[in-house]
Short mmCIF file of C-alpha atoms (C1' of nucleotides) in Angstrom, two decimals:
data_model
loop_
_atom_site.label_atom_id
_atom_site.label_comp_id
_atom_site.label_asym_id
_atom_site.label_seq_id
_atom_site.Cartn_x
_atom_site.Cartn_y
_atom_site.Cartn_z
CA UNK A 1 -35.89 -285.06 -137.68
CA UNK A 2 -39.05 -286.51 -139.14
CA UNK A 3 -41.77 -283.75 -139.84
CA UNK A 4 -45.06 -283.91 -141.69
CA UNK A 5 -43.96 -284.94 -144.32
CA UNK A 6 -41.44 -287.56 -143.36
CA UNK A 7 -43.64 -289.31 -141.25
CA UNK A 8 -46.42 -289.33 -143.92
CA UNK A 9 -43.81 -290.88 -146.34
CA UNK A 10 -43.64 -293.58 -143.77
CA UNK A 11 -47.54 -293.82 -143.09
CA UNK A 12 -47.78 -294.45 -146.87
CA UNK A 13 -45.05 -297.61 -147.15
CA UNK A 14 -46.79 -299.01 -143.76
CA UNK A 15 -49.84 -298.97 -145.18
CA UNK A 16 -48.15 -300.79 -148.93
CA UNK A 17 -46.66 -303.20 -146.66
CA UNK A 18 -47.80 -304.32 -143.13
CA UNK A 19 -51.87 -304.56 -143.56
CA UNK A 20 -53.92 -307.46 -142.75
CA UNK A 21 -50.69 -309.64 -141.96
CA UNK A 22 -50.97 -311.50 -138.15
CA UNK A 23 -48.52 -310.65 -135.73
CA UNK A 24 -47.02 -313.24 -134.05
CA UNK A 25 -44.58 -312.37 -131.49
CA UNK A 26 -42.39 -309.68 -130.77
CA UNK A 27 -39.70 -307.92 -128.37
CA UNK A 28 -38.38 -304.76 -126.57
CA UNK A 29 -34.65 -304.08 -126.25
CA UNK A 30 -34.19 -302.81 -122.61
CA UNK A 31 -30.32 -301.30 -122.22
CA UNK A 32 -29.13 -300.88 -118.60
CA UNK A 33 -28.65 -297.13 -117.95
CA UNK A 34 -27.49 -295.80 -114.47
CA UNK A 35 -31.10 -294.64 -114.03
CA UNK A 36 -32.13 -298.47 -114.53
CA UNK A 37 -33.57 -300.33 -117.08
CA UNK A 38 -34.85 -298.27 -120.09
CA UNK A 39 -36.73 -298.94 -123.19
CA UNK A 40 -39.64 -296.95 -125.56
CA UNK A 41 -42.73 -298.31 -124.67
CA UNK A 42 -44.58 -295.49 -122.70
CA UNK A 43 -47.75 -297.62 -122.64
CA UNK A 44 -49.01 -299.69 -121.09
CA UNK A 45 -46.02 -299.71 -118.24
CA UNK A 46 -45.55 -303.36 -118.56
CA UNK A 47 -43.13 -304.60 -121.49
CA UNK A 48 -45.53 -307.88 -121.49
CA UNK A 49 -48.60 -306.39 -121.64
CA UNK A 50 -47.51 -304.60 -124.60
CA UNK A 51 -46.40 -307.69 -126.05
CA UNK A 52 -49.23 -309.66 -125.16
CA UNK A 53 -51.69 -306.82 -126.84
CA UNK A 54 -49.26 -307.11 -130.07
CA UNK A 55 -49.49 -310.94 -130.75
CA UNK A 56 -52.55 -312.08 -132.97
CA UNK A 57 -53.25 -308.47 -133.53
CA UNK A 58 -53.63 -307.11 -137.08
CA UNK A 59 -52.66 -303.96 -138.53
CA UNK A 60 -56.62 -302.57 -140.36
CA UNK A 61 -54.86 -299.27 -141.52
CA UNK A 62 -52.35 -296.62 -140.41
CA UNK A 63 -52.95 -292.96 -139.82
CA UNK A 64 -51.35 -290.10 -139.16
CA UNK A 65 -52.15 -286.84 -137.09
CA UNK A 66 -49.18 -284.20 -137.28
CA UNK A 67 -46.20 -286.27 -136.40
CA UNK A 68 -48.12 -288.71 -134.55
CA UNK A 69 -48.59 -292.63 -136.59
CA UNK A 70 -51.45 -294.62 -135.26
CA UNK A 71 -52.62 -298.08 -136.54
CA UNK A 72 -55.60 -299.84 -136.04
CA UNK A 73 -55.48 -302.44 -135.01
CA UNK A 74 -58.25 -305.65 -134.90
CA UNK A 75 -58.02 -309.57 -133.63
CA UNK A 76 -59.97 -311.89 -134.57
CA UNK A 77 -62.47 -309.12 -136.10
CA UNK A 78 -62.62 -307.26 -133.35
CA UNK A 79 -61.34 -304.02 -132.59
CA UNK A 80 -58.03 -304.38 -130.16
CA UNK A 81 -57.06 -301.11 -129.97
CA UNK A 82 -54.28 -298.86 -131.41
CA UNK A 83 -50.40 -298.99 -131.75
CA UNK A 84 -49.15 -295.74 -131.77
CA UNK A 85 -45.36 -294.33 -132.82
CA UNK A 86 -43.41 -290.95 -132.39
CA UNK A 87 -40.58 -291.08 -134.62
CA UNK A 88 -39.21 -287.87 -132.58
CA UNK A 89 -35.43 -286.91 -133.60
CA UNK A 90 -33.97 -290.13 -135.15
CA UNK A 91 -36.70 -292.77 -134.75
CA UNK A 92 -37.03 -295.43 -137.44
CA UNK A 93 -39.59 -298.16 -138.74
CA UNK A 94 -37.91 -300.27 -141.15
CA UNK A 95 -39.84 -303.18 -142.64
CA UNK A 96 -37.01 -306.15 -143.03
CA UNK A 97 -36.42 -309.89 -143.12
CA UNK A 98 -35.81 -311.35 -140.02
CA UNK A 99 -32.58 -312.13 -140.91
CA UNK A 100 -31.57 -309.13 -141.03
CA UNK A 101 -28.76 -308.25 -138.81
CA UNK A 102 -29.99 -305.75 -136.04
CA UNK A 103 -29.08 -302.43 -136.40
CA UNK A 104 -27.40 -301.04 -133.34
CA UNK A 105 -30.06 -299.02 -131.99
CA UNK A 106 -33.35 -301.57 -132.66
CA UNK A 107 -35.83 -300.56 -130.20
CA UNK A 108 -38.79 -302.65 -130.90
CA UNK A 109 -39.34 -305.87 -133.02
CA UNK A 110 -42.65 -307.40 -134.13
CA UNK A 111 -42.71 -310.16 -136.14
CA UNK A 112 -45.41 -310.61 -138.77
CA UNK A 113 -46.63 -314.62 -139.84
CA UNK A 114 -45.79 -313.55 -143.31
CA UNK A 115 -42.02 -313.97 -142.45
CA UNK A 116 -41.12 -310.08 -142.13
CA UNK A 117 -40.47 -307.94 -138.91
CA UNK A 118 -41.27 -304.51 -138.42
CA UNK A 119 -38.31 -302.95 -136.37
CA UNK A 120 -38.36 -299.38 -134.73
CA UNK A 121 -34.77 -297.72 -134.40
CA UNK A 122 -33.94 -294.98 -132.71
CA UNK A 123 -30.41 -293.70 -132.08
CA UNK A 124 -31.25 -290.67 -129.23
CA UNK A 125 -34.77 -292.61 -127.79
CA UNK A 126 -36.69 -289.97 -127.71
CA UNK A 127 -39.07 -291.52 -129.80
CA UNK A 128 -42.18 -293.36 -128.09
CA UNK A 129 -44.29 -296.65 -128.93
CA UNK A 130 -47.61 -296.40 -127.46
CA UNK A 131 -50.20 -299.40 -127.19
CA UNK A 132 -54.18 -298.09 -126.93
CA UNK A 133 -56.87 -300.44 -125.72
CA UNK A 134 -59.88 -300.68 -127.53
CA UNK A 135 -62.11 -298.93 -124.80
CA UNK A 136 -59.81 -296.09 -124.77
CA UNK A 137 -59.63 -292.48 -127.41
CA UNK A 138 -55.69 -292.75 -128.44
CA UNK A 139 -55.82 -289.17 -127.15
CA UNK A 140 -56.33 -290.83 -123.29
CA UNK A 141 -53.10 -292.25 -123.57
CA UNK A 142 -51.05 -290.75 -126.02
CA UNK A 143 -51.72 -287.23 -124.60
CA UNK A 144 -50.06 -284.94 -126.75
CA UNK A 145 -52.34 -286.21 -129.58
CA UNK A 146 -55.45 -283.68 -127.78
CA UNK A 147 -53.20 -280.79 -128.20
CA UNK A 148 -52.57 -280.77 -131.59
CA UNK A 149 -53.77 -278.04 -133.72
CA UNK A 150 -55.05 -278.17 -137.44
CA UNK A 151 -53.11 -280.10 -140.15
CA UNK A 152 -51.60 -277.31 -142.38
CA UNK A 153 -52.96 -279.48 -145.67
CA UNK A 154 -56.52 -279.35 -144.24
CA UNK A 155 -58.95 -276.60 -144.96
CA UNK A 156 -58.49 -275.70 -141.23
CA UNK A 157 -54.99 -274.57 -141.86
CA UNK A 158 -56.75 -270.95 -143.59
CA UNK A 159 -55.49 -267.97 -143.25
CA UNK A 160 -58.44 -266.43 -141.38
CA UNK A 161 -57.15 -269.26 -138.76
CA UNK A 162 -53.74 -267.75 -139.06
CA UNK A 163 -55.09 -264.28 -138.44
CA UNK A 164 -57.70 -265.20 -135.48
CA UNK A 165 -54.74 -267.37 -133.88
CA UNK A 166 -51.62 -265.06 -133.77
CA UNK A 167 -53.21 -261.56 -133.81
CA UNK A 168 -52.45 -261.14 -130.45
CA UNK A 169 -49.64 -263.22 -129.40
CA UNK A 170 -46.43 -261.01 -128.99
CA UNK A 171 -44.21 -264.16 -129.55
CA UNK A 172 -41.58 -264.86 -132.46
CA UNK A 173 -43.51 -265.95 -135.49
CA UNK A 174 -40.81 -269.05 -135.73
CA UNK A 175 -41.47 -270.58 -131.98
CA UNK A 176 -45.55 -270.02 -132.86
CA UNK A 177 -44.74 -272.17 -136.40
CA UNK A 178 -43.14 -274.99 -134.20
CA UNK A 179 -46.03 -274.69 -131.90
CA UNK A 180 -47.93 -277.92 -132.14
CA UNK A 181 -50.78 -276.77 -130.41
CA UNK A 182 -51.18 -273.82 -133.14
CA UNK A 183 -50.49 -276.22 -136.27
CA UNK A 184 -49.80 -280.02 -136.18
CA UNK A 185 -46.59 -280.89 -138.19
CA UNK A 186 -44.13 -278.56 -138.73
CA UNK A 187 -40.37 -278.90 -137.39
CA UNK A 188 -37.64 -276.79 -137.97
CA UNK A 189 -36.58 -277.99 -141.21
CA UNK A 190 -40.12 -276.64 -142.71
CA UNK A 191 -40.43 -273.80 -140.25
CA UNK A 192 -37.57 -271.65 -141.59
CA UNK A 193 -38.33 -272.84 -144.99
CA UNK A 194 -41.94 -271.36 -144.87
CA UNK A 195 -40.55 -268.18 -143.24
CA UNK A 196 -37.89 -267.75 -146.00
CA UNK A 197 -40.08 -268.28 -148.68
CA UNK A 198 -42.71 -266.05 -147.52
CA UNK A 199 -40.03 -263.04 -146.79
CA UNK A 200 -40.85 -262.94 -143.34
CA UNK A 201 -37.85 -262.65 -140.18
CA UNK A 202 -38.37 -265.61 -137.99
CA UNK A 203 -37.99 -263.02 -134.93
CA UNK A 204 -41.31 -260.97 -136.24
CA UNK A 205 -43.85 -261.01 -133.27
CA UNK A 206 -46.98 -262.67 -134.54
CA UNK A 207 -48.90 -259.95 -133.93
CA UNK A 208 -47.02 -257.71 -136.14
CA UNK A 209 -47.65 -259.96 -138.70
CA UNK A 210 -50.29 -258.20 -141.35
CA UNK A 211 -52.75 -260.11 -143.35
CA UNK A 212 -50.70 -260.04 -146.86
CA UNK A 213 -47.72 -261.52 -144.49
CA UNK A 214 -49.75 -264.56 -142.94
CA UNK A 215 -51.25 -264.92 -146.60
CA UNK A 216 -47.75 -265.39 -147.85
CA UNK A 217 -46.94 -267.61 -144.87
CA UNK A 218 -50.02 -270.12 -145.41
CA UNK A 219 -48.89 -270.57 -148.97
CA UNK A 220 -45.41 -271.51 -148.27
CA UNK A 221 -45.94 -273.44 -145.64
CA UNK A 222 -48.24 -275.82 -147.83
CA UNK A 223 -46.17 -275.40 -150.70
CA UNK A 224 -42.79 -276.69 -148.71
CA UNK A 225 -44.74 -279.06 -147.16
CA UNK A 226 -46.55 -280.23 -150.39
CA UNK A 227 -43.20 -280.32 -152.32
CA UNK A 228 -41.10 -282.37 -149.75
CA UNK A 229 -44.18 -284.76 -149.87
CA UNK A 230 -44.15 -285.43 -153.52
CA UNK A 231 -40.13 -286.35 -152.82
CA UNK A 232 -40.83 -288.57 -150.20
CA UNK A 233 -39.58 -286.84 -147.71
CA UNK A 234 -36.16 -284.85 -146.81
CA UNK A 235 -32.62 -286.61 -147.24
CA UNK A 236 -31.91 -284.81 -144.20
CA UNK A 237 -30.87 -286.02 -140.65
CA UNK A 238 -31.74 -289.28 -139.59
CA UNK A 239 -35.12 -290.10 -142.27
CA UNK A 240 -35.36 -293.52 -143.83
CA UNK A 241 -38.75 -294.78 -145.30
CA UNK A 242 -39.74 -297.82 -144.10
CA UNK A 243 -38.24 -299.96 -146.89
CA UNK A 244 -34.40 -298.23 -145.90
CA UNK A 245 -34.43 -294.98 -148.46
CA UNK A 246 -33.82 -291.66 -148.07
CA UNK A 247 -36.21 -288.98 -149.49
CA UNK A 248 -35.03 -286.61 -152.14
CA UNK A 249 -36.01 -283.27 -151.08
CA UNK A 250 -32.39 -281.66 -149.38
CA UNK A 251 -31.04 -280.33 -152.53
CA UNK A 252 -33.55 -277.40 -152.48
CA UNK A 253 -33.15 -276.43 -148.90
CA UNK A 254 -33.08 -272.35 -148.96
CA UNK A 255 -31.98 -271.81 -145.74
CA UNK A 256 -31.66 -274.77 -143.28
CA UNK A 257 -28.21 -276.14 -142.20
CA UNK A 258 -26.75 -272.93 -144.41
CA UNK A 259 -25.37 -270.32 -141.74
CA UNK A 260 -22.24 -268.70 -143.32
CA UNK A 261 -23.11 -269.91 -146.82
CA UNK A 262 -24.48 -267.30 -149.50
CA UNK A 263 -28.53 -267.15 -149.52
CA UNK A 264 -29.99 -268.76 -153.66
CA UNK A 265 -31.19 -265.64 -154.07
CA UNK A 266 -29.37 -262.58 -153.16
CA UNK A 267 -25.76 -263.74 -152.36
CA UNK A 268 -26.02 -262.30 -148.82
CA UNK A 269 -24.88 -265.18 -145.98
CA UNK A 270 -26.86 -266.64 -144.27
CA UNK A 271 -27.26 -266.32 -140.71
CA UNK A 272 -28.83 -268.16 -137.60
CA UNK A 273 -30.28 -267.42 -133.91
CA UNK A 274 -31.34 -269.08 -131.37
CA UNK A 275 -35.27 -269.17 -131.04
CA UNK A 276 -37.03 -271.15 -128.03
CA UNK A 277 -33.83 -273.42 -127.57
CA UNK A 278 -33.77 -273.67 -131.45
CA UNK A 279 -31.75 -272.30 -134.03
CA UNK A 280 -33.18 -270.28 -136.99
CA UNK A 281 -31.94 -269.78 -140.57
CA UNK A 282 -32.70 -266.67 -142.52
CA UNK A 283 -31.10 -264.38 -144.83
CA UNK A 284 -30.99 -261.04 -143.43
CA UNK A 285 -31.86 -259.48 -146.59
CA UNK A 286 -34.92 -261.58 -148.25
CA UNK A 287 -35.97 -261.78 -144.57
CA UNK A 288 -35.65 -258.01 -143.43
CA UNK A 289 -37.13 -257.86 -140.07
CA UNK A 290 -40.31 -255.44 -140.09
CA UNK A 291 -41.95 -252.49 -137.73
"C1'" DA B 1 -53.67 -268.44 -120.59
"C1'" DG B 2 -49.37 -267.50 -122.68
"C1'" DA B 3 -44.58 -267.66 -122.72
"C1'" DC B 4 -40.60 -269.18 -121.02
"C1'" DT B 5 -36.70 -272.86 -119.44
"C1'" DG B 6 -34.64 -277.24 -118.75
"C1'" DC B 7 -34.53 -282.01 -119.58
"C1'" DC B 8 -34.07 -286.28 -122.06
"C1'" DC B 9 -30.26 -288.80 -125.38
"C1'" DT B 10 -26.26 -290.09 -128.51
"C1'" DG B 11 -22.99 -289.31 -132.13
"C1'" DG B 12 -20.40 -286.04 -134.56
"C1'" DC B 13 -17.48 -282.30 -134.62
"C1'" DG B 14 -14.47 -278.22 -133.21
"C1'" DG B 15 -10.82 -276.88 -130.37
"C1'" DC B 16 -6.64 -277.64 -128.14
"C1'" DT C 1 -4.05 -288.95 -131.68
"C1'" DG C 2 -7.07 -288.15 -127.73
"C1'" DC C 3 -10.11 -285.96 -124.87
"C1'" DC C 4 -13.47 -282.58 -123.49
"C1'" DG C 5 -17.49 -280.13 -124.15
"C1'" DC C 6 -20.79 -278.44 -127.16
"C1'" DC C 7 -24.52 -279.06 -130.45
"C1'" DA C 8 -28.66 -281.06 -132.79
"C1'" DG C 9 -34.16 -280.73 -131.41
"C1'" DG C 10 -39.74 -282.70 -130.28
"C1'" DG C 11 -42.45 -282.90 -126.60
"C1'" DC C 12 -43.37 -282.43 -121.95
"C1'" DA C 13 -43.07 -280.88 -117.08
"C1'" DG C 14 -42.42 -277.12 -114.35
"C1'" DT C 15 -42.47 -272.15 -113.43
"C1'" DC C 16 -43.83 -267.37 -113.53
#
DNA sequence: AGACTGCCCTGGCGGC
DNA sequence: TGCCGCCAGGGCAGTC
């Protein structure tokens, strides 16, 4: 499950790899489902227009705005728009030779003049490839990027935002962490990692939170966040960078993916609930819930 | 407006 | 060994 810093791992070996390079064709891998014929393009509806938008198109830069990947994109020296990505749960961009056998799940294919292809995989397809015309704000079409909230490695991301944000709110402090709209980035992985490290039950109603807690909170959220990033990401799940590699980061996971094992720090076990359809990890004793 | 729920999707795993 | 059903979860639509 690519998160912030996952998909900025990625944004960082596009931008090494695919910049300035022509694209010259491409294709979408439609599979027959008994709902019809599927594939992950949500925009524009037409596979060809897509396709037609990708060829002679150049990638200017990529960016990234919480788990959102947008290029730029320009033909001919003009501006043609964006190409946006969701990696979601298991989506992939792997930067290969052509030659390289297709991996089961292969989405999306462009292929680049300079003899590589840029291939989105994505085992579950829940991920999403978006193109943006050039008259349009990204946010017209890909819709869920005018939601997000700060980036948590901004100056936004402050705890006086924290404060002024969940003061009221009566909901779990872990669903408001996943909360895009409140902070643009975080999954699950992150989320209970932030919440262990800052001592604070993921059940806690924001509002109960005091101003020492969210304090805490805002640290370890960058720091977990800053930490993974200088790994290059989690070894978890599904992650590959774009040249195939997993990230480093697992091995210091406090409390994801550990129910029933003893918590680093105290020996007590671990233990998980269900939060907003998703499961939390705490330890009930570094995380004691508060009045 | 805020806070819920269900849905999409596939592979892996537990249980029998 | 085989089969069934559950589980993982990001974002969005729908509901109250």
């Amino acid at each position: 499950m690519p998160e912030l810093p996952e998909v900025e791992t990625v944004r960082k070996g596009l931008n090494q790899l695919t910049l300035e390079q022509e694209i010259e064709g491409g294709e979408v891998l439609c599979d027959r489902r008994p709902s019809g014929l599927s594939h992950s393009i949500a925009h524009p509806p037409s596979v060809d227009e897509f396709l037609q938008a990708m060829r002679g198109a150049r990638i200017v830069q990529w960016h990234r705005r919480g788990k959102y990947l947008l290029a730029q994109l320009r033909r001919k020296g003009n501006a043609s728009g964006w190409l946006g990505v969701h990696l979601r749960m298991t989506g992939q961009l792997l930067w290969v030779a052509p030659e390289e056998p297709l991996a089961k799940h292969t989405r999306v294919r462009l292929e680049f003049k300079s003899g590589k292809e840029l291939r989105f995989v994505d085992q579950r397809r829940f991920g999403r490839v978006w193109w943006v015309p050039a008259d349009l704000a990204p946010e017209k079409i890909m819709t869920g990027l005018a939601k997000l909230g700060p980036e948590p490695l901004s100056e936004d991301f402050s705890v006086e935002y924290l404060r002024r944000t969940l003061e009221r709110r009566k909901r779990a402090i872990k669903t408001a962490l996943l909360d895009q709209s409140l902070i643009a980035g975080l999954g699950n992985i992150y989320a209970d990692e932030a919440l262990f490290l800052s001592g604070i039950h993921p059940e806690t109603r924001c509002c109960d939170l005091s101003v020492s807690q969210l304090e805490e909170l805002k640290r370890a959220v960058v720091q977990v966040l800053e930490d993974s990033l200088r790994e290059g990401g989690t070894t978890f799940s599904h992650f590959l960078n774009v040249q195939g590699v997993n990230g480093n980061y697992a091995g210091v996971a406090w409390v994801y993916g550990r129910r029933g094992q003893l918590c680093r720090r105290c020996d007590k076990v671990i233990e998980r609930v269900k939060l907003g359809g998703r499961s939390s990890h705490f330890c009930p004793q570094c995380q004691a819930i508060k009045n």
